[in-house]
Amino acid sequence: MKSNTQLIVFTDLDGTLIDHETYRWDAAQPALTVLNQISAGVVLASSKTTPEIATLRTSLGLDDWPAIVENGAGILPPNETATPGGASYAAVREALNRAPEDLRGLFRGFGDVTTTQVAEMTGLSQTDAALAQQRAFSEPGQWLGTDVQKVAFVDHLKKDGIIAQQGGRFLTLSFGGNKVDQMRTIIDAYKPQHTIALGDAPNDIQMLENADYGVVVANPNRAPLPPLSGEEAGQIIRTVSAGPTGWAEAVLSLLHKLELH
Ligand SMILES: [Mg+2]
């Protein structure tokens, strides 16, 4: 456990640190380098699975920090490749299959399709799509019906204790635990002097609102987030540039503001 942590940055991946189309993060590297130089933490918080996050975390040089997996359903500890707990994925699938047939058929989950289809749905390579199917806690999928049908579907699953979270491209079902719950756990453990959170989708809002500074990273592929609590006071800022370019601009500007550069 690191003590005297000055700053922890909590970040969503898809559409935030990682480009929505190309899955690259090069544009954020200048800011990541500065964060590393000042020993700031970067905690990845994503809908991705443990094997996906573990690989990415290593590529980003962030193995010394915990990561939030499957939309906050679990935490991958530093320097490990497995998430403790879990095993609720099968129970989520069972509850899903108890939904009325007409609604059930409108949800196409990662467990309903082949690896090739997951690759098509996500734009991931075949290898990465296989990792995305190795789930411990939650089931993401495409919603193929209307918004009204989605409300009915989500209400049915709620009776079984399932919580549905709408992310950038998938509706994710789990027994709970979200990004902000896990962010609070990590803040309690590390007690950083400052926190920054970055995200682009509704499932990032609570994380953004609960950090010292929240950054809405522009995502031209989706409707902009509504005005957030703390936005008028300047606690929430919005980037002009999308994805990793906006990420770097916001982080460098906040480091300057916090005199941590
Ligand atoms: Mg996102």
XYZ file of N, CA and C and ligand atoms in Angstrom:
784
model
N 0.841 -1.208 0.000
C 0.000 0.000 0.000
C 0.871 1.250 0.000
N 0.571 2.170 -0.889
C 1.361 3.399 -0.986
C 0.819 4.412 0.023
N 1.731 5.076 0.724
C 1.279 6.117 1.644
C 1.643 7.477 1.052
N 1.105 8.525 1.656
C 1.367 9.896 1.198
C 1.046 10.076 -0.286
N -0.050 9.452 -0.710
C -0.437 9.622 -2.106
C -1.004 11.028 -2.303
N -0.384 11.780 -3.205
C -0.844 13.156 -3.453
C -2.145 13.166 -4.236
N -2.175 12.282 -5.236
C -3.276 12.360 -6.189
C -3.588 10.977 -6.741
N -4.866 10.662 -6.826
C -5.282 9.478 -7.595
C -6.262 9.940 -8.679
N -6.002 9.481 -9.885
C -6.864 9.753 -11.029
C -7.667 8.485 -11.308
N -8.985 8.587 -11.265
C -9.870 7.464 -11.594
C -10.353 7.688 -13.016
N -10.174 6.704 -13.864
C -10.575 6.948 -15.247
C -11.308 5.794 -15.905
N -12.380 6.151 -16.586
C -13.052 5.232 -17.497
C -12.083 4.960 -18.665
N -12.314 3.891 -19.388
C -11.429 3.567 -20.518
C -12.071 3.918 -21.859
N -13.081 3.145 -22.261
C -13.667 3.293 -23.605
C -14.280 4.679 -23.801
N -13.774 5.436 -24.751
C -14.293 6.780 -25.034
C -13.722 7.846 -24.120
N -12.863 7.429 -23.180
C -12.284 8.387 -22.224
C -10.758 8.353 -22.349
N -10.098 7.379 -21.704
C -8.640 7.261 -21.857
C -8.296 6.585 -23.186
N -9.226 5.768 -23.662
C -8.991 5.003 -24.888
C -9.966 5.460 -25.969
N -9.448 5.712 -27.141
C -10.274 6.182 -28.255
C -11.390 5.177 -28.562
N -12.594 5.694 -28.723
C -13.787 4.863 -28.939
C -13.657 4.002 -30.206
N -13.005 4.541 -31.228
C -12.921 3.837 -32.518
C -11.658 2.989 -32.640
N -10.508 3.567 -32.262
C -9.224 2.920 -32.558
C -8.659 2.124 -31.381
N -9.229 2.311 -30.186
C -8.732 1.655 -28.973
C -7.295 2.064 -28.644
N -6.857 3.230 -29.114
C -5.495 3.706 -28.803
C -5.542 4.775 -27.707
N -4.413 4.932 -26.985
C -4.357 5.960 -25.944
C -3.117 6.857 -26.084
N -2.384 6.738 -27.202
C -1.128 7.488 -27.385
C -1.271 8.960 -27.008
N -2.420 9.555 -27.378
C -2.599 10.992 -27.170
C -2.576 11.367 -25.694
N -2.848 10.380 -24.818
C -2.855 10.668 -23.379
C -1.480 10.480 -22.748
N -0.540 9.916 -23.518
C 0.756 9.553 -22.940
C 1.482 10.719 -22.252
N 1.490 11.940 -22.837
C 2.192 13.036 -22.147
C 1.662 13.248 -20.720
N 0.363 13.164 -20.542
C -0.207 13.359 -19.201
C 0.098 12.159 -18.309
N 0.040 10.938 -18.862
C 0.365 9.738 -18.075
C 1.810 9.789 -17.584
N 2.698 10.303 -18.442
C 4.118 10.405 -18.073
C 4.286 11.356 -16.891
N 3.616 12.510 -16.937
C 3.715 13.466 -15.823
C 3.148 12.850 -14.545
N 2.018 12.157 -14.657
C 1.418 11.520 -13.474
C 2.387 10.518 -12.854
N 3.083 9.773 -13.709
C 4.064 8.813 -13.222
C 5.232 9.532 -12.527
N 5.660 10.646 -13.120
C 6.789 11.405 -12.546
C 6.465 11.950 -11.155
N 5.210 12.314 -10.929
C 4.856 12.856 -9.606
C 4.278 11.769 -8.684
N 4.422 10.489 -9.103
C 3.955 9.333 -8.313
C 2.456 9.368 -8.025
N 1.703 9.964 -8.942
C 0.244 9.951 -8.793
C -0.277 8.586 -9.222
N -1.389 8.178 -8.617
C -2.004 6.910 -8.992
C -2.962 7.095 -10.157
N -3.067 6.072 -10.979
C -4.104 6.062 -12.019
C -4.855 4.744 -11.866
N -6.133 4.857 -11.550
C -6.975 3.684 -11.351
C -7.911 3.563 -12.548
N -7.774 2.477 -13.295
C -8.639 2.225 -14.449
C -9.990 1.733 -13.930
N -11.062 2.290 -14.453
C -12.412 1.925 -14.000
C -13.270 1.719 -15.234
N -13.625 0.462 -15.485
C -14.229 0.167 -16.785
C -15.208 -0.983 -16.701
N -15.943 -1.170 -17.774
C -16.822 -2.329 -17.879
C -16.028 -3.568 -18.293
N -14.741 -3.395 -18.560
C -13.936 -4.517 -19.038
C -13.753 -5.580 -17.949
N -13.417 -6.793 -18.382
C -13.219 -7.915 -17.459
C -11.806 -7.887 -16.876
N -11.605 -8.732 -15.853
C -10.295 -8.824 -15.213
C -9.179 -9.149 -16.214
N -9.307 -10.184 -17.070
C -8.195 -10.445 -17.999
C -7.946 -9.296 -18.977
N -9.002 -8.595 -19.383
C -8.816 -7.449 -20.289
C -8.079 -6.316 -19.586
N -8.550 -5.978 -18.369
C -7.954 -4.852 -17.622
C -6.523 -5.190 -17.230
N -6.276 -6.440 -16.831
C -4.926 -6.815 -16.388
C -3.924 -6.577 -17.519
N -4.308 -6.951 -18.733
C -3.425 -6.768 -19.889
C -3.195 -5.289 -20.186
N -4.287 -4.532 -20.190
C -4.188 -3.089 -20.464
C -3.378 -2.368 -19.389
N -3.625 -2.745 -18.135
C -2.953 -2.083 -17.011
C -1.450 -2.262 -17.121
N -1.025 -3.462 -17.548
C 0.400 -3.703 -17.739
C 0.933 -2.836 -18.880
N 0.190 -2.781 -20.004
C 0.624 -1.967 -21.148
C 0.757 -0.502 -20.762
N -0.095 -0.047 -19.867
C -0.086 1.357 -19.453
C 0.924 1.615 -18.329
N 1.575 0.552 -17.838
C 2.556 0.712 -16.762
C 1.908 1.054 -15.431
N 0.698 0.548 -15.206
C -0.054 0.928 -14.003
C -0.297 -0.252 -13.064
N 0.573 -1.274 -13.131
C 0.362 -2.474 -12.315
C 0.424 -2.221 -10.811
N 1.034 -1.087 -10.405
C 1.144 -0.802 -8.974
C -0.153 -0.268 -8.374
N -1.171 -0.078 -9.218
C -2.427 0.507 -8.734
C -3.584 -0.469 -8.931
N -4.575 -0.429 -8.025
C -5.741 -1.288 -8.228
C -6.520 -0.841 -9.467
N -7.389 -1.685 -9.957
C -8.251 -1.318 -11.083
C -9.673 -1.777 -10.772
N -10.634 -1.043 -11.295
C -12.052 -1.345 -11.073
C -12.568 -2.056 -12.328
N -13.053 -3.291 -12.150
C -13.451 -4.100 -13.307
C -14.970 -4.248 -13.399
N -15.424 -4.653 -14.553
C -16.837 -4.971 -14.806
C -17.773 -3.912 -14.213
N -17.488 -2.645 -14.543
C -18.351 -1.524 -14.121
C -18.450 -1.357 -12.617
N -17.457 -1.825 -11.872
C -17.492 -1.636 -10.426
C -17.990 -2.850 -9.665
N -18.215 -3.941 -10.364
C -18.633 -5.167 -9.684
C -17.471 -5.793 -8.909
N -16.236 -5.430 -9.231
C -15.087 -5.977 -8.508
C -13.844 -5.103 -8.632
N -12.822 -5.411 -7.802
C -11.537 -4.693 -7.851
C -10.426 -5.688 -8.151
N -9.561 -5.327 -9.105
C -8.355 -6.111 -9.380
C -7.233 -5.482 -8.554
N -6.698 -6.213 -7.551
C -5.662 -5.632 -6.703
C -4.386 -5.336 -7.503
N -3.511 -4.456 -6.965
C -2.253 -4.142 -7.654
C -1.424 -5.402 -7.886
N -0.743 -5.451 -9.020
C 0.206 -6.519 -9.334
C -0.393 -7.925 -9.259
N -1.686 -8.039 -9.481
C -2.300 -9.364 -9.545
C -3.043 -9.493 -10.871
N -3.370 -10.713 -11.245
C -4.069 -10.910 -12.514
C -5.428 -11.575 -12.321
N -5.813 -11.763 -11.028
C -7.125 -12.353 -10.753
C -7.870 -11.503 -9.737
N -9.192 -11.500 -9.867
C -10.040 -10.720 -8.974
C -10.595 -11.638 -7.894
N -10.429 -11.263 -6.602
C -11.023 -12.111 -5.560
C -12.545 -12.042 -5.615
N -13.200 -13.068 -5.127
C -14.668 -13.081 -5.122
C -15.198 -13.446 -6.483
N -16.343 -12.956 -6.786
C -16.925 -13.229 -8.099
C -17.847 -14.413 -8.083
N -17.866 -15.157 -9.151
C -18.707 -16.350 -9.302
C -20.184 -16.021 -9.363
N -20.539 -14.723 -9.489
C -21.963 -14.401 -9.581
C -22.435 -14.298 -11.027
N -21.519 -14.477 -11.966
C -21.898 -14.355 -13.379
C -22.984 -15.363 -13.761
N -22.812 -16.605 -13.288
C -23.794 -17.645 -13.617
C -25.170 -17.262 -13.074
N -25.194 -16.664 -11.878
C -26.472 -16.265 -11.274
C -27.114 -15.125 -12.066
N -26.305 -14.213 -12.584
C -26.837 -13.122 -13.422
C -27.469 -13.716 -14.677
N -26.790 -14.682 -15.283
C -27.304 -15.323 -16.507
C -28.617 -16.065 -16.227
N -28.681 -16.723 -15.054
C -29.916 -17.455 -14.709
C -31.084 -16.481 -14.569
N -30.848 -15.349 -13.876
C -31.909 -14.349 -13.700
C -32.333 -13.785 -15.061
N -31.354 -13.537 -15.902
C -31.624 -13.003 -17.243
C -32.540 -13.942 -18.015
N -32.272 -15.229 -17.898
C -33.051 -16.213 -18.648
C -34.445 -16.441 -18.067
N -34.709 -15.875 -16.879
C -36.064 -15.942 -16.307
C -36.936 -14.772 -16.769
N -36.351 -13.791 -17.468
C -37.131 -12.648 -17.967
C -38.120 -13.138 -19.025
N -39.280 -12.467 -19.165
C -40.265 -12.878 -20.177
C -39.606 -12.963 -21.560
N -39.974 -13.966 -22.290
C -39.312 -14.302 -23.558
C -39.240 -13.127 -24.547
N -40.370 -12.359 -24.636
C -40.392 -11.258 -25.614
C -39.357 -10.192 -25.271
N -39.122 -9.969 -23.970
C -38.119 -8.973 -23.565
C -36.716 -9.576 -23.588
N -36.627 -10.823 -23.124
C -35.336 -11.531 -23.077
C -34.676 -11.533 -24.458
N -35.512 -11.724 -25.489
C -35.009 -11.814 -26.857
C -34.451 -10.492 -27.380
N -34.751 -9.396 -26.687
C -34.274 -8.088 -27.145
C -32.906 -7.734 -26.555
N -32.438 -8.584 -25.624
C -31.121 -8.361 -25.021
C -30.142 -9.390 -25.582
N -29.089 -8.910 -26.255
C -28.090 -9.817 -26.809
C -26.810 -9.692 -25.985
N -26.680 -10.598 -24.996
C -25.548 -10.549 -24.074
C -24.316 -11.234 -24.636
N -23.156 -10.935 -24.018
C -21.896 -11.564 -24.447
C -21.962 -13.080 -24.306
N -22.797 -13.557 -23.357
C -22.943 -14.995 -23.158
C -23.937 -15.640 -24.116
N -24.598 -14.816 -24.925
C -25.589 -15.344 -25.882
C -24.983 -15.579 -27.256
N -23.792 -15.058 -27.474
C -23.246 -15.041 -28.839
C -21.848 -15.664 -28.882
N -21.355 -15.870 -30.089
C -20.023 -16.440 -30.267
C -18.957 -15.354 -30.070
N -17.719 -15.776 -29.939
C -16.605 -14.831 -29.803
C -16.514 -13.933 -31.040
N -16.768 -14.511 -32.192
C -16.746 -13.713 -33.431
C -17.797 -12.606 -33.367
N -18.985 -12.934 -32.853
C -20.036 -11.918 -32.735
C -19.674 -10.846 -31.707
N -19.030 -11.259 -30.596
C -18.573 -10.258 -29.616
C -17.549 -9.332 -30.278
N -16.691 -9.897 -31.100
C -15.706 -9.081 -31.830
C -16.418 -8.062 -32.720
N -17.492 -8.489 -33.370
C -18.261 -7.576 -34.235
C -18.977 -6.503 -33.416
N -19.544 -6.910 -32.268
C -20.306 -5.976 -31.432
C -19.411 -4.914 -30.815
N -18.148 -5.268 -30.537
C -17.267 -4.381 -29.775
C -16.199 -3.720 -30.633
N -15.887 -4.306 -31.780
C -14.753 -3.825 -32.566
C -13.434 -4.384 -32.042
N -13.500 -5.295 -31.051
C -12.285 -5.904 -30.502
C -11.768 -6.978 -31.458
N -10.479 -7.302 -31.301
C -9.923 -8.428 -32.044
C -10.536 -9.715 -31.491
N -10.355 -10.793 -32.223
C -10.871 -12.096 -31.798
C -10.304 -12.476 -30.419
N -9.005 -12.240 -30.223
C -8.341 -12.565 -28.949
C -8.929 -11.746 -27.809
N -9.073 -10.434 -28.046
C -9.596 -9.560 -26.994
C -11.075 -9.846 -26.724
N -11.802 -10.227 -27.767
C -13.217 -10.556 -27.589
C -13.352 -11.797 -26.701
N -12.444 -12.740 -26.850
C -12.462 -13.941 -26.005
C -12.227 -13.559 -24.542
N -11.316 -12.579 -24.311
C -11.062 -12.108 -22.936
C -12.306 -11.410 -22.375
N -13.010 -10.680 -23.250
C -14.205 -9.949 -22.820
C -15.323 -10.901 -22.416
N -15.257 -12.142 -22.896
C -16.275 -13.135 -22.528
C -15.937 -13.860 -21.219
N -14.715 -13.646 -20.715
C -14.323 -14.303 -19.449
C -14.792 -13.461 -18.274
N -16.070 -13.591 -17.914
C -16.678 -12.690 -16.954
C -16.814 -13.323 -15.581
N -16.701 -12.503 -14.532
C -16.847 -12.997 -13.164
C -18.114 -12.487 -12.501
N -18.577 -11.303 -12.903
C -19.638 -10.646 -12.131
C -20.841 -10.172 -12.943
N -20.655 -9.798 -14.179
C -21.708 -9.028 -14.857
C -21.825 -9.410 -16.328
N -23.004 -9.104 -16.890
C -23.277 -9.440 -18.285
C -23.606 -8.179 -19.086
N -22.715 -7.757 -19.992
C -23.063 -6.645 -20.877
C -23.740 -7.172 -22.132
N -24.556 -6.329 -22.719
C -25.189 -6.735 -23.967
C -25.784 -5.557 -24.693
N -26.187 -5.830 -25.937
C -26.846 -4.806 -26.735
C -28.334 -4.860 -26.458
N -28.956 -3.690 -26.337
C -30.405 -3.638 -26.223
C -30.965 -3.407 -27.620
N -31.801 -4.342 -28.088
C -32.291 -4.286 -29.468
C -33.713 -3.724 -29.557
N -34.334 -3.434 -28.398
C -35.703 -2.937 -28.392
C -35.778 -1.437 -28.185
N -36.980 -0.977 -27.828
C -37.197 0.452 -27.586
C -36.816 0.786 -26.139
N -36.791 2.083 -25.834
C -36.507 2.523 -24.462
C -37.614 2.071 -23.508
N -38.861 2.088 -23.981
C -39.989 1.670 -23.140
C -39.851 0.182 -22.797
N -39.502 -0.624 -23.803
C -39.290 -2.069 -23.561
C -38.110 -2.284 -22.611
N -37.115 -1.433 -22.729
C -35.938 -1.565 -21.856
C -36.323 -1.339 -20.399
N -37.185 -0.344 -20.156
C -37.639 -0.079 -18.786
C -38.367 -1.312 -18.234
N -39.217 -1.931 -19.051
C -39.956 -3.126 -18.621
C -38.995 -4.281 -18.315
N -38.010 -4.447 -19.161
C -36.995 -5.502 -19.000
C -36.212 -5.297 -17.700
N -35.762 -4.065 -17.487
C -34.968 -3.738 -16.294
C -35.811 -3.932 -15.029
N -37.120 -3.564 -15.096
C -38.015 -3.757 -13.953
C -38.160 -5.234 -13.598
N -38.253 -6.090 -14.616
C -38.352 -7.532 -14.378
C -37.114 -8.064 -13.670
N -35.949 -7.644 -14.145
C -34.695 -8.141 -13.576
C -34.489 -7.641 -12.150
N -35.025 -6.444 -11.880
C -34.898 -5.850 -10.547
C -35.489 -6.775 -9.483
N -36.565 -7.500 -9.847
C -37.212 -8.420 -8.897
C -36.244 -9.517 -8.461
N -35.279 -9.834 -9.308
C -34.283 -10.859 -8.978
C -33.018 -10.232 -8.379
N -33.087 -8.924 -8.088
C -31.938 -8.263 -7.470
C -30.894 -7.782 -8.459
N -31.247 -7.823 -9.743
C -30.283 -7.413 -10.772
C -30.363 -5.905 -10.999
N -29.197 -5.290 -11.121
C -29.110 -3.864 -11.413
C -28.599 -3.706 -12.839
N -29.235 -2.803 -13.596
C -28.817 -2.573 -14.985
C -28.173 -1.203 -15.083
N -27.001 -1.142 -15.709
C -26.319 0.138 -15.903
C -26.069 0.349 -17.394
N -26.466 1.520 -17.880
C -26.266 1.828 -19.295
C -24.898 2.479 -19.489
N -24.028 1.828 -20.219
C -22.706 2.380 -20.500
C -22.681 3.005 -21.883
N -21.483 3.280 -22.367
C -21.334 3.927 -23.657
C -21.987 3.144 -24.789
N -21.832 1.818 -24.792
C -22.463 1.054 -25.868
C -23.257 -0.156 -25.401
N -23.079 -0.549 -24.135
C -23.793 -1.736 -23.662
C -24.606 -1.466 -22.405
N -25.656 -2.260 -22.264
C -26.434 -2.311 -21.028
C -25.824 -3.449 -20.222
N -25.359 -3.154 -18.991
C -24.666 -4.172 -18.211
C -25.482 -4.564 -16.986
N -25.663 -5.871 -16.811
C -26.467 -6.426 -15.718
C -25.554 -7.039 -14.666
N -25.843 -6.742 -13.383
C -25.044 -7.336 -12.298
C -25.864 -7.305 -11.013
N -25.295 -7.870 -9.936
C -25.947 -7.797 -8.631
C -25.504 -6.557 -7.867
N -24.896 -5.598 -8.547
C -24.560 -4.344 -7.888
C -23.082 -4.132 -7.749
N -22.733 -3.067 -7.042
C -21.350 -2.626 -7.021
C -21.191 -1.760 -8.251
N -20.832 -0.506 -8.038
C -20.620 0.335 -9.209
C -19.280 1.053 -9.074
N -18.960 1.831 -10.087
C -17.645 2.460 -10.111
C -17.416 3.337 -8.881
N -18.475 4.062 -8.450
C -18.263 4.987 -7.333
C -18.094 4.231 -6.015
N -18.785 3.080 -5.843
C -18.570 2.269 -4.631
C -17.101 1.877 -4.515
N -16.556 1.408 -5.616
C -15.162 0.930 -5.592
C -14.184 2.095 -5.487
N -14.546 3.236 -6.077
C -13.710 4.433 -5.949
C -13.603 4.831 -4.474
N -14.747 4.778 -3.765
C -14.736 5.134 -2.333
C -13.850 4.170 -1.544
N -13.929 2.867 -1.874
C -13.106 1.868 -1.188
C -11.615 2.183 -1.379
N -11.259 2.546 -2.596
C -9.847 2.823 -2.904
C -9.397 4.130 -2.233
N -10.274 5.145 -2.209
C -9.928 6.410 -1.540
C -9.733 6.164 -0.038
N -10.601 5.335 0.565
C -10.456 5.023 1.994
C -9.123 4.347 2.273
N -8.676 3.499 1.346
C -7.432 2.753 1.550
C -6.196 3.635 1.348
N -6.204 4.488 0.337
C -4.994 5.259 -0.016
C -4.983 6.669 0.556
N -6.170 7.183 0.891
C -6.295 8.545 1.430
C -5.498 9.588 0.633
N -5.751 9.692 -0.666
C -5.036 10.689 -1.470
C -5.452 12.108 -1.070
N -4.519 13.057 -1.244
C -4.847 14.463 -0.940
C -5.838 15.019 -1.959
N -5.702 14.565 -3.208
C -6.583 15.052 -4.274
C -7.079 13.880 -5.114
N -8.284 14.048 -5.675
C -8.789 13.038 -6.614
C -9.340 13.723 -7.864
N -9.123 13.055 -8.986
C -9.687 13.492 -10.271
C -10.382 12.266 -10.852
N -11.555 12.447 -11.455
C -12.204 11.333 -12.151
C -12.588 11.780 -13.557
N -12.397 10.877 -14.516
C -12.726 11.201 -15.910
C -13.625 10.121 -16.504
N -14.627 10.559 -17.281
C -15.527 9.601 -17.914
C -16.343 10.263 -19.007
N -17.093 9.442 -19.752
C -17.852 9.979 -20.887
C -19.308 9.541 -20.908
N -19.726 8.655 -19.971
C -21.055 8.031 -20.100
C -21.839 8.134 -18.788
N -23.162 7.863 -18.852
C -23.983 7.952 -17.634
C -23.436 7.125 -16.468
N -22.823 5.971 -16.751
C -22.331 5.152 -15.629
C -21.055 5.718 -15.004
N -20.572 6.847 -15.520
C -19.413 7.522 -14.915
C -19.823 8.705 -14.041
N -21.101 9.125 -14.140
C -21.524 10.391 -13.517
C -21.224 10.443 -12.018
N -21.594 9.374 -11.285
C -21.389 9.396 -9.829
C -19.913 9.514 -9.484
N -19.085 8.833 -10.281
C -17.639 8.889 -10.059
C -17.160 10.336 -10.246
N -17.637 10.985 -11.300
C -17.224 12.369 -11.583
C -17.678 13.298 -10.461
N -18.916 13.072 -9.974
C -19.466 13.971 -8.956
C -18.831 13.756 -7.587
N -18.196 12.610 -7.378
C -17.612 12.304 -6.073
C -16.108 12.491 -6.000
N -15.503 12.976 -7.084
C -14.070 13.297 -7.051
C -13.916 14.789 -6.754
N -12.722 15.193 -6.338
C -12.488 16.637 -6.144
C -12.762 17.360 -7.461
N -12.255 16.771 -8.545
C -12.530 17.302 -9.879
C -13.036 16.182 -10.783
N -14.153 16.433 -11.445
C -14.700 15.473 -12.397
C -14.570 16.035 -13.803
N -14.172 15.182 -14.730
C -13.980 15.632 -16.116
C -14.879 14.819 -17.043
N -15.776 15.518 -17.731
C -16.590 14.866 -18.760
C -15.788 14.943 -20.055
N -15.329 13.785 -20.520
C -14.553 13.756 -21.764
C -15.532 13.702 -22.939
N -15.342 14.630 -23.867
C -16.263 14.723 -25.007
C -16.268 13.412 -25.791
N -17.473 12.953 -26.147
C -17.609 11.759 -26.982
C -18.631 12.058 -28.071
N -18.145 12.387 -29.277
C -19.054 12.763 -30.364
C -19.982 11.624 -30.795
N -19.714 10.386 -30.316
C -20.545 9.246 -30.692
C -21.800 9.093 -29.840
N -21.955 9.941 -28.825
C -23.121 9.782 -27.959
C -23.657 11.155 -27.559
N -24.910 11.166 -27.051
C -25.515 12.421 -26.594
C -24.697 12.932 -25.411
N -24.492 14.254 -25.327
C -23.711 14.775 -24.203
C -24.404 14.492 -22.865
N -23.641 14.322 -21.796
C -24.228 14.100 -20.474
C -24.981 15.365 -20.059
N -26.050 15.198 -19.259
C -26.789 16.375 -18.773
C -25.905 17.193 -17.827
N -26.319 18.438 -17.509
C -25.536 19.217 -16.538
C -25.406 18.438 -15.230
N -24.207 18.388 -14.656
C -23.959 17.582 -13.464
C -23.841 18.469 -12.233
N -24.089 17.823 -11.080
C -23.962 18.548 -9.822
C -22.504 18.952 -9.647
N -22.270 20.229 -9.329
C -20.911 20.724 -9.161
C -20.357 21.359 -10.418
N -21.128 21.278 -11.504
C -20.615 21.824 -12.768
C -20.568 23.354 -12.744
N -21.617 23.967 -12.177
C -21.644 25.437 -12.114
C -20.526 25.959 -11.231
N -20.207 25.206 -10.181
C -19.157 25.637 -9.248
C -17.757 25.360 -9.796
N -17.668 24.729 -10.957
C -16.351 24.465 -11.546
C -15.710 23.179 -11.066
N -16.455 22.379 -10.287
C -15.907 21.101 -9.810
C -15.944 20.073 -10.945
N -16.863 20.265 -11.877
C -16.946 19.397 -13.069
C -16.579 20.231 -14.286
N -15.656 19.724 -15.076
C -15.301 20.425 -16.307
C -15.555 19.500 -17.503
N -15.668 20.072 -18.681
C -15.888 19.292 -19.899
C -14.761 19.567 -20.877
N -14.295 18.517 -21.545
C -13.234 18.719 -22.533
C -13.871 19.081 -23.880
N -13.082 19.744 -24.714
C -13.512 20.035 -26.083
C -13.101 18.858 -26.964
N -11.851 18.413 -26.802
C -11.354 17.280 -27.593
C -11.913 15.973 -27.033
N -12.072 14.992 -27.900
C -12.612 13.695 -27.506
C -11.506 12.751 -27.016
N -11.907 11.728 -26.273
C -11.045 10.602 -25.916
C -9.716 11.015 -25.308
N -8.645 10.278 -25.637
C -7.356 10.487 -24.971
C -6.769 11.887 -25.155
N -7.114 12.580 -26.245
C -6.617 13.948 -26.438
C -7.234 14.872 -25.389
N -8.558 14.763 -25.211
C -9.244 15.553 -24.194
C -8.765 15.171 -22.800
N -8.528 13.887 -22.601
C -8.052 13.355 -21.315
C -6.761 14.063 -20.905
N -5.812 14.072 -21.836
C -4.503 14.673 -21.546
C -4.643 16.170 -21.267
N -5.435 16.862 -22.076
C -5.599 18.306 -21.883
C -6.168 18.601 -20.492
N -7.201 17.845 -20.110
C -7.858 18.096 -18.814
C -6.914 17.771 -17.659
N -6.226 16.630 -17.739
C -5.348 16.231 -16.634
C -4.205 17.234 -16.485
N -3.589 17.628 -17.587
C -2.463 18.573 -17.499
C -2.942 19.910 -16.937
N -4.130 20.335 -17.351
C -4.657 21.606 -16.856
C -4.980 21.525 -15.352
N -5.531 20.381 -14.895
C -5.832 20.240 -13.458
C -4.556 20.105 -12.633
N -3.529 19.438 -13.181
C -2.255 19.331 -12.459
C -1.664 20.720 -12.245
N -1.825 21.560 -13.264
C -1.341 22.943 -13.166
C -2.111 23.680 -12.070
N -3.430 23.526 -12.091
C -4.293 24.178 -11.108
C -3.948 23.730 -9.681
N -3.649 22.428 -9.528
C -3.335 21.872 -8.213
C -1.855 22.059 -7.851
N -1.126 22.692 -8.781
C 0.330 22.932 -8.601
C 1.068 21.620 -8.337
N 0.706 20.605 -9.116
C 1.339 19.281 -8.977
C 2.222 18.938 -10.175
N 2.410 19.891 -11.060
C 3.178 19.605 -12.272
C 4.682 19.638 -11.989
Mg -16.768 5.159 -21.608
